[in-house]
Tab-separated table of C-alpha atoms and ligand atoms in Angstrom:
chain	number	residue	atom	x	y	z
A	1	MET	CA	-23.481	-4.026	6.410
A	2	ASN	CA	-20.432	-4.803	8.572
A	3	LEU	CA	-17.662	-2.231	8.690
A	4	ILE	CA	-13.985	-3.170	8.853
A	5	ASP	CA	-12.455	-0.539	11.121
A	6	GLY	CA	-9.113	0.117	9.438
A	7	LYS	CA	-8.330	2.958	11.801
A	8	LYS	CA	-8.626	0.791	14.922
A	9	ILE	CA	-6.721	-2.145	13.386
A	10	SER	CA	-4.056	0.283	12.242
A	11	ASN	CA	-3.765	1.998	15.649
A	12	ASP	CA	-3.353	-1.383	17.390
A	13	LEU	CA	-0.638	-2.402	14.928
A	14	ARG	CA	1.173	0.924	15.339
A	15	LEU	CA	1.383	0.345	19.100
A	16	GLU	CA	3.007	-3.051	18.403
A	17	ILE	CA	5.404	-1.422	15.932
A	18	LYS	CA	6.331	1.220	18.508
A	19	GLU	CA	7.150	-1.529	21.018
A	20	ASN	CA	9.243	-3.339	18.388
A	21	VAL	CA	11.154	-0.148	17.591
A	22	GLU	CA	11.891	0.333	21.288
A	23	LYS	CA	13.133	-3.271	21.522
A	24	ILE	CA	15.366	-2.823	18.464
A	25	LYS	CA	16.839	0.334	19.996
A	26	GLN	CA	17.610	-1.447	23.257
A	27	GLU	CA	19.070	-4.546	21.571
A	28	THR	CA	21.112	-2.854	18.811
A	29	GLY	CA	21.628	0.729	19.974
A	30	LYS	CA	20.343	1.760	16.533
A	31	THR	CA	17.143	3.510	15.432
A	32	PRO	CA	15.424	2.414	12.211
A	33	GLY	CA	15.131	5.311	9.734
A	34	LEU	CA	12.906	6.187	6.794
A	35	ALA	CA	13.767	8.802	4.156
A	36	THR	CA	10.903	10.393	2.247
A	37	ILE	CA	11.428	12.313	-0.981
A	38	LEU	CA	8.884	14.735	-2.361
A	39	VAL	CA	9.488	16.327	-5.750
A	40	GLY	CA	7.450	19.515	-6.194
A	41	GLN	CA	4.482	20.607	-4.134
A	42	ASN	CA	1.504	18.489	-5.170
A	43	PRO	CA	-1.006	19.226	-2.352
A	44	ALA	CA	-2.246	15.614	-2.051
A	45	SER	CA	1.350	14.325	-1.957
A	46	GLN	CA	2.212	16.898	0.718
A	47	VAL	CA	-0.644	15.557	2.869
A	48	TYR	CA	0.531	11.932	2.400
A	49	ILE	CA	4.159	12.833	3.198
A	50	LYS	CA	3.132	14.744	6.322
A	51	SER	CA	1.148	11.718	7.581
A	52	LYS	CA	4.090	9.395	6.879
A	53	ILE	CA	6.559	11.628	8.733
A	54	LYS	CA	4.195	11.946	11.706
A	55	ALA	CA	3.584	8.180	11.815
A	56	CYS	CA	7.372	7.622	11.894
A	57	GLN	CA	7.808	10.101	14.725
A	58	ASP	CA	4.961	8.544	16.728
A	59	ALA	CA	6.499	5.071	16.310
A	60	GLY	CA	10.011	6.225	17.274
A	61	ILE	CA	11.368	5.714	13.726
A	62	GLN	CA	13.848	8.350	12.520
A	63	SER	CA	12.478	10.422	9.690
A	64	PHE	CA	14.640	12.073	7.025
A	65	HIS	CA	12.662	14.229	4.630
A	66	ARG	CA	13.981	15.815	1.440
A	67	ASN	CA	12.031	18.127	-0.835
A	68	LEU	CA	13.239	18.721	-4.386
A	69	ASP	CA	12.070	21.449	-6.795
A	70	ALA	CA	9.265	20.516	-9.161
A	71	ASN	CA	11.599	21.067	-12.107
A	72	SER	CA	14.302	18.690	-10.773
A	73	SER	CA	15.694	16.436	-13.481
A	74	LYS	CA	15.757	12.643	-13.371
A	75	GLU	CA	19.503	12.952	-12.683
A	76	ASP	CA	18.876	15.271	-9.700
A	77	ILE	CA	16.432	12.773	-8.193
A	78	ILE	CA	18.731	9.808	-8.793
A	79	ALA	CA	21.683	11.713	-7.267
A	80	LEU	CA	19.653	12.233	-4.075
A	81	ILE	CA	18.588	8.570	-4.051
A	82	ASN	CA	22.239	7.501	-4.438
A	83	GLU	CA	23.188	9.700	-1.486
A	84	LEU	CA	20.413	8.134	0.655
A	85	ASN	CA	21.412	4.630	-0.521
A	86	LYS	CA	24.832	5.303	1.032
A	87	THR	CA	23.485	6.817	4.273
A	88	SER	CA	23.693	4.075	6.869
A	89	GLU	CA	21.032	5.606	9.177
A	90	VAL	CA	18.488	5.355	6.348
A	91	ASP	CA	16.880	1.901	6.156
A	92	GLY	CA	14.033	2.743	3.805
A	93	ILE	CA	13.593	5.222	0.971
A	94	LEU	CA	10.156	6.312	-0.179
A	95	LEU	CA	9.891	8.358	-3.358
A	96	GLN	CA	6.422	9.942	-3.297
A	97	LEU	CA	4.636	9.334	-6.588
A	98	PRO	CA	3.481	10.655	-8.973
A	99	LEU	CA	6.485	12.819	-9.893
A	100	PRO	CA	5.793	16.141	-11.656
A	101	ASN	CA	7.383	14.457	-14.685
A	102	ASN	CA	6.087	10.961	-14.046
A	103	GLU	CA	7.552	9.314	-17.128
A	104	HIS	CA	10.846	9.072	-15.181
A	105	ALA	CA	9.216	7.479	-12.128
A	106	GLN	CA	10.297	3.872	-12.742
A	107	ASP	CA	13.889	4.898	-13.649
A	108	CYS	CA	14.094	6.777	-10.344
A	109	VAL	CA	12.579	3.858	-8.399
A	110	ASN	CA	15.101	1.532	-10.053
A	111	ALA	CA	17.898	3.624	-8.502
A	112	ILE	CA	16.689	2.846	-4.969
A	113	SER	CA	18.703	0.060	-3.367
A	114	PRO	CA	16.404	-3.029	-3.336
A	115	LEU	CA	17.303	-3.366	0.355
A	116	LYS	CA	15.783	0.079	1.033
A	117	ASP	CA	12.817	-0.198	-1.369
A	118	VAL	CA	10.008	0.082	1.212
A	119	ASP	CA	7.351	0.560	-1.498
A	120	GLY	CA	8.244	-2.778	-3.124
A	121	LEU	CA	8.353	-1.143	-6.558
A	122	HIS	CA	11.939	-2.061	-7.505
A	123	PRO	CA	12.012	-4.842	-10.149
A	124	PHE	CA	14.068	-7.008	-7.756
A	125	ASN	CA	11.384	-6.967	-5.052
A	126	ALA	CA	8.482	-7.139	-7.529
A	127	GLY	CA	10.275	-10.172	-9.000
A	128	LEU	CA	10.734	-11.813	-5.604
A	129	LEU	CA	7.018	-11.387	-4.933
A	130	ASN	CA	6.101	-12.974	-8.254
A	131	LEU	CA	8.465	-15.904	-7.662
A	132	SER	CA	7.265	-16.625	-4.149
A	133	LYS	CA	5.004	-19.638	-3.783
A	134	SER	CA	3.208	-18.866	-0.543
A	135	TRP	CA	2.390	-16.193	2.029
A	136	ASP	CA	4.649	-18.033	4.499
A	137	GLU	CA	7.564	-17.659	2.113
A	138	ILE	CA	6.862	-13.926	1.669
A	139	ILE	CA	6.835	-13.432	5.436
A	140	LYS	CA	9.835	-15.675	6.186
A	141	LYS	CA	11.991	-14.034	3.510
A	142	ASN	CA	10.979	-10.526	4.671
A	143	ILE	CA	10.176	-9.567	1.068
A	144	LEU	CA	9.423	-5.856	0.638
A	145	VAL	CA	5.936	-5.667	-0.889
A	146	SER	CA	3.718	-2.692	-1.769
A	147	CYS	CA	2.314	-1.187	1.441
A	148	THR	CA	-1.295	-0.861	0.267
A	149	SER	CA	-1.429	-4.512	-0.802
A	150	LEU	CA	0.025	-5.660	2.511
A	151	GLY	CA	-2.495	-3.427	4.261
A	152	VAL	CA	-5.418	-5.133	2.517
A	153	ILE	CA	-4.185	-8.620	3.480
A	154	SER	CA	-3.596	-7.458	7.033
A	155	LEU	CA	-7.145	-6.004	7.239
A	156	LEU	CA	-8.588	-9.353	6.090
A	157	ASN	CA	-6.409	-11.346	8.512
A	158	LYS	CA	-7.154	-9.102	11.479
A	159	SER	CA	-10.881	-9.276	10.705
A	160	ASN	CA	-10.702	-13.111	10.676
A	161	ILE	CA	-11.790	-13.236	7.045
A	162	SER	CA	-10.271	-16.321	5.478
A	163	ILE	CA	-8.840	-15.969	1.983
A	164	GLU	CA	-8.019	-19.577	1.122
A	165	GLY	CA	-10.292	-21.069	-1.549
A	166	LYS	CA	-12.194	-17.807	-2.025
A	167	THR	CA	-12.836	-16.221	-5.408
A	168	ALA	CA	-11.363	-12.719	-5.420
A	169	VAL	CA	-11.755	-10.022	-8.064
A	170	VAL	CA	-9.207	-7.201	-7.955
A	171	ILE	CA	-10.288	-4.253	-10.103
A	172	GLY	CA	-7.110	-2.449	-11.134
A	173	ARG	CA	-3.765	-3.701	-12.457
A	174	SER	CA	-1.314	-0.992	-11.398
A	175	ASN	CA	2.185	-1.911	-10.246
A	176	LEU	CA	1.458	-0.121	-6.967
A	177	VAL	CA	-1.837	-1.796	-6.021
A	178	GLY	CA	-3.617	-4.200	-8.397
A	179	LYS	CA	-0.720	-6.441	-9.444
A	180	PRO	CA	1.000	-6.926	-6.059
A	181	LEU	CA	-2.337	-7.376	-4.296
A	182	SER	CA	-3.389	-10.035	-6.810
A	183	MET	CA	-0.111	-11.856	-6.131
A	184	LEU	CA	-0.640	-11.654	-2.365
A	185	LEU	CA	-4.194	-13.011	-2.629
A	186	LEU	CA	-2.873	-15.817	-4.831
A	187	ALA	CA	-0.131	-16.555	-2.295
A	188	ASN	CA	-2.930	-16.841	0.274
A	189	ASN	CA	-4.626	-19.452	-1.961
A	190	ALA	CA	-7.474	-17.352	-3.358
A	191	THR	CA	-8.567	-17.834	-6.956
A	192	VAL	CA	-7.826	-14.412	-8.377
A	193	ILE	CA	-9.251	-12.445	-11.285
A	194	MET	CA	-7.345	-9.241	-12.059
A	195	ALA	CA	-9.758	-6.897	-13.828
A	196	HIS	CA	-9.103	-3.608	-15.636
A	197	SER	CA	-10.717	-1.078	-17.930
A	198	LYS	CA	-10.872	-3.530	-20.851
A	199	THR	CA	-12.461	-6.349	-18.815
A	200	LYS	CA	-15.766	-7.559	-20.196
A	201	ASN	CA	-18.686	-8.630	-17.967
A	202	LEU	CA	-17.153	-7.010	-14.882
A	203	LYS	CA	-20.486	-6.943	-13.049
A	204	LYS	CA	-20.975	-10.676	-13.587
A	205	LEU	CA	-17.403	-11.482	-12.485
A	206	CYS	CA	-17.796	-9.397	-9.330
A	207	LYS	CA	-21.257	-10.763	-8.560
A	208	ASN	CA	-19.725	-14.266	-8.313
A	209	ALA	CA	-16.825	-13.173	-6.117
A	210	ASP	CA	-16.439	-13.708	-2.376
A	211	ILE	CA	-13.928	-10.853	-2.128
A	212	VAL	CA	-13.978	-7.748	-4.337
A	213	VAL	CA	-11.152	-5.207	-4.143
A	214	VAL	CA	-11.665	-1.997	-6.065
A	215	ALA	CA	-8.719	0.256	-6.950
A	216	THR	CA	-9.774	2.222	-10.012
A	217	GLY	CA	-9.616	5.841	-8.835
A	218	GLU	CA	-13.172	6.340	-10.142
A	219	PRO	CA	-15.402	7.836	-7.429
A	220	LYS	CA	-18.439	5.713	-6.480
A	221	PHE	CA	-17.715	3.305	-9.361
A	222	LEU	CA	-18.972	0.147	-7.655
A	223	ASN	CA	-22.540	-0.322	-6.415
A	224	THR	CA	-24.847	-3.128	-5.298
A	225	ASP	CA	-25.194	-4.414	-8.894
A	226	PHE	CA	-21.612	-5.740	-8.571
A	227	ILE	CA	-21.811	-7.380	-5.158
A	228	LYS	CA	-23.362	-10.598	-3.931
A	229	ASP	CA	-24.849	-11.025	-0.465
A	230	GLY	CA	-22.233	-11.866	2.136
A	231	ALA	CA	-19.301	-10.640	0.037
A	232	VAL	CA	-16.297	-8.786	1.447
A	233	VAL	CA	-15.574	-5.504	-0.344
A	234	ILE	CA	-12.307	-3.615	0.059
A	235	ASP	CA	-12.284	-0.025	-1.175
A	236	VAL	CA	-8.752	1.130	-1.995
A	237	GLY	CA	-9.807	4.279	-3.852
A	238	ILE	CA	-9.113	7.723	-2.447
A	239	ASN	CA	-10.898	10.382	-4.467
A	240	ARG	CA	-11.143	14.084	-3.713
A	241	THR	CA	-14.510	15.362	-4.900
A	242	ASP	CA	-16.536	18.541	-4.307
A	243	GLU	CA	-18.412	16.623	-1.597
A	244	GLY	CA	-15.174	15.606	0.131
A	245	LEU	CA	-13.122	12.426	0.248
A	246	CYS	CA	-14.731	9.250	-1.118
A	247	GLY	CA	-13.740	5.817	-2.278
A	248	ASP	CA	-14.483	3.850	-5.449
A	249	ILE	CA	-17.626	2.408	-3.883
A	250	ASP	CA	-21.011	4.096	-3.846
A	251	PHE	CA	-21.230	3.731	-0.090
A	252	GLU	CA	-24.865	4.920	0.166
A	253	SER	CA	-26.014	2.216	-2.281
A	254	VAL	CA	-24.510	-0.620	-0.231
A	255	LYS	CA	-25.532	0.653	3.218
A	256	ASN	CA	-28.475	-1.701	3.662
A	257	THR	CA	-26.862	-4.832	2.239
A	258	ASP	CA	-25.376	-7.889	3.900
A	259	ILE	CA	-21.754	-7.168	2.998
A	260	THR	CA	-18.535	-6.526	4.903
A	261	ILE	CA	-16.818	-3.374	3.729
A	262	THR	CA	-13.978	-0.925	4.398
A	263	PRO	CA	-14.966	2.759	4.700
A	264	VAL	CA	-13.174	5.717	3.082
A	265	PRO	CA	-11.645	7.379	4.991
A	266	GLY	CA	-10.707	4.989	7.813
A	267	GLY	CA	-10.220	1.761	5.864
A	268	VAL	CA	-7.214	0.935	3.684
A	269	GLY	CA	-5.604	4.418	3.923
A	270	PRO	CA	-4.288	4.206	7.505
A	271	MET	CA	-3.136	0.621	6.879
A	272	THR	CA	-0.937	1.750	3.972
A	273	ILE	CA	1.057	4.008	6.295
A	274	THR	CA	1.178	1.328	8.997
A	275	MET	CA	2.634	-1.150	6.488
A	276	LEU	CA	5.207	1.478	5.497
A	277	LEU	CA	6.383	1.475	9.121
A	278	GLU	CA	6.450	-2.348	9.103
A	279	ASN	CA	8.407	-2.378	5.841
A	280	THR	CA	10.920	0.049	7.349
A	281	LEU	CA	11.485	-2.403	10.217
A	282	LYS	CA	11.807	-5.278	7.714
A	283	ALA	CA	14.383	-3.254	5.744
A	284	PHE	CA	16.264	-2.511	8.986
A	285	LYS	CA	16.354	-6.233	9.849
A	286	ASN	CA	17.379	-7.218	6.309
A	287	ARG	CA	20.313	-4.797	6.507
A	288	VAL	CA	21.793	-5.797	9.889
B	1	NDP	P1	-3.950	3.619	-11.470
B	1	NDP	O1	-4.595	4.774	-12.154
B	1	NDP	O2	-2.513	3.382	-11.684
B	1	NDP	O3	-4.747	2.285	-11.865
B	1	NDP	C1	-6.137	2.244	-11.950
B	1	NDP	C2	-6.539	0.882	-12.455
B	1	NDP	O4	-7.949	0.826	-12.478
B	1	NDP	C3	-6.044	0.587	-13.889
B	1	NDP	O5	-5.549	-0.732	-13.954
B	1	NDP	C4	-7.296	0.765	-14.739
B	1	NDP	O6	-7.347	-0.107	-15.870
B	1	NDP	C5	-8.390	0.362	-13.744
B	1	NDP	N1	-9.649	1.020	-14.090
B	1	NDP	C6	-9.881	2.339	-14.220
B	1	NDP	N2	-11.163	2.551	-14.565
B	1	NDP	C7	-11.750	1.328	-14.662
B	1	NDP	C8	-13.056	0.872	-14.996
B	1	NDP	N3	-14.031	1.735	-15.319
B	1	NDP	N4	-13.284	-0.458	-14.999
B	1	NDP	C9	-12.326	-1.338	-14.670
B	1	NDP	N5	-11.060	-0.966	-14.346
B	1	NDP	C10	-10.778	0.353	-14.348
B	1	NDP	O7	-4.276	3.831	-9.924
B	1	NDP	P2	-3.620	3.164	-8.596
B	1	NDP	O8	-3.648	1.693	-8.682
B	1	NDP	O9	-2.354	3.833	-8.283
B	1	NDP	O10	-4.687	3.662	-7.523
B	1	NDP	C11	-6.045	3.307	-7.605
B	1	NDP	C12	-6.842	4.053	-6.554
B	1	NDP	O11	-6.355	3.709	-5.283
B	1	NDP	C13	-6.741	5.576	-6.616
B	1	NDP	O12	-7.965	6.139	-6.187
B	1	NDP	C14	-5.659	5.912	-5.619
B	1	NDP	O13	-5.803	7.206	-5.091
B	1	NDP	C15	-5.951	4.875	-4.580
B	1	NDP	N6	-4.811	4.524	-3.734
B	1	NDP	C16	-5.074	4.421	-2.416
B	1	NDP	C17	-4.084	4.058	-1.550
B	1	NDP	C18	-4.434	3.915	-0.125
B	1	NDP	O14	-3.565	3.946	0.711
B	1	NDP	N7	-5.711	3.718	0.208
B	1	NDP	C19	-2.710	3.842	-1.998
B	1	NDP	C20	-2.559	3.878	-3.440
B	1	NDP	C21	-3.580	4.231	-4.259
B	1	NDP	P3	-6.307	0.003	-17.106
B	1	NDP	O15	-5.032	-0.602	-16.606
B	1	NDP	O16	-6.942	-0.792	-18.180
B	1	NDP	O17	-6.175	1.459	-17.412
């Protein structure tokens, strides 16, 4: 088994980002800024927000954090987003999901200016991603794409794992992970199968794949039965269990196999936050 060290790749990238922030400050006299919004006090969300704020501070990015009451209405959240849309020091706005009342989540995301949509969840940016024909185009146009999906592509690139011509199965079709990641793999010329809970013959599909990405939120869901020798397996899942944090892969079962894999923790997780910093710089550049 070969491990992809997401923590190391992420740390190296964060040093580059820090240097870029310093350069931007010297050249423009401005400091890129990220606003985070947390509604309520979900403990997992509090941990994520804390890590995002710290990563901003470490990189020299200004951090603006706003906490709203758990019982805030959709209108309250949108009013805050409108205020941040108008704040010139704020380049990116991240609304931490899920909301206590999550049925309003997309309406709230839709209120974020597409120029400040660092999670790539606004229909404008999701549309741009779907219309783009290649990875080059996505990079050249500075399109704001979901951080986790960008993190997975970056992990593959930095590990010198080629994507072109490979068969990739993405298990999960959420707007946050499965769909944008499938589009990014396609833009990198993989042949992509987007699987979900109604997919039939999932084991067989995965067993034929060169790259398997699992983002189901089901602890230890994937084991050796799904993976061929030599495959690359990316574990997006973050699950809190009685035994601690684990991914969607039964890590013990794949330990003695000839696969390349991301651990949990220390794989995709740190890359998601690193890509949030990168997206904040993209948003800054798109706005000047
Ligand atoms: P969602 O719950 O929105 O989506 C889960 C997807 O997995 C759905 O498409 C669902 O199918 C599919 N699925 C669930 N069970 C099965 C199954 N038994 N077989 C096949 N497909 C299945 O979750 P997210 O996409 O938001 O997140 C997925 C995981 O990734 C979670 O563990 C989350 O914590 C983690 N995550 C990690 C991040 C990181 O930085 N590492 C960032 C974001 C998320 P269907 O659509 O049919 O219901």
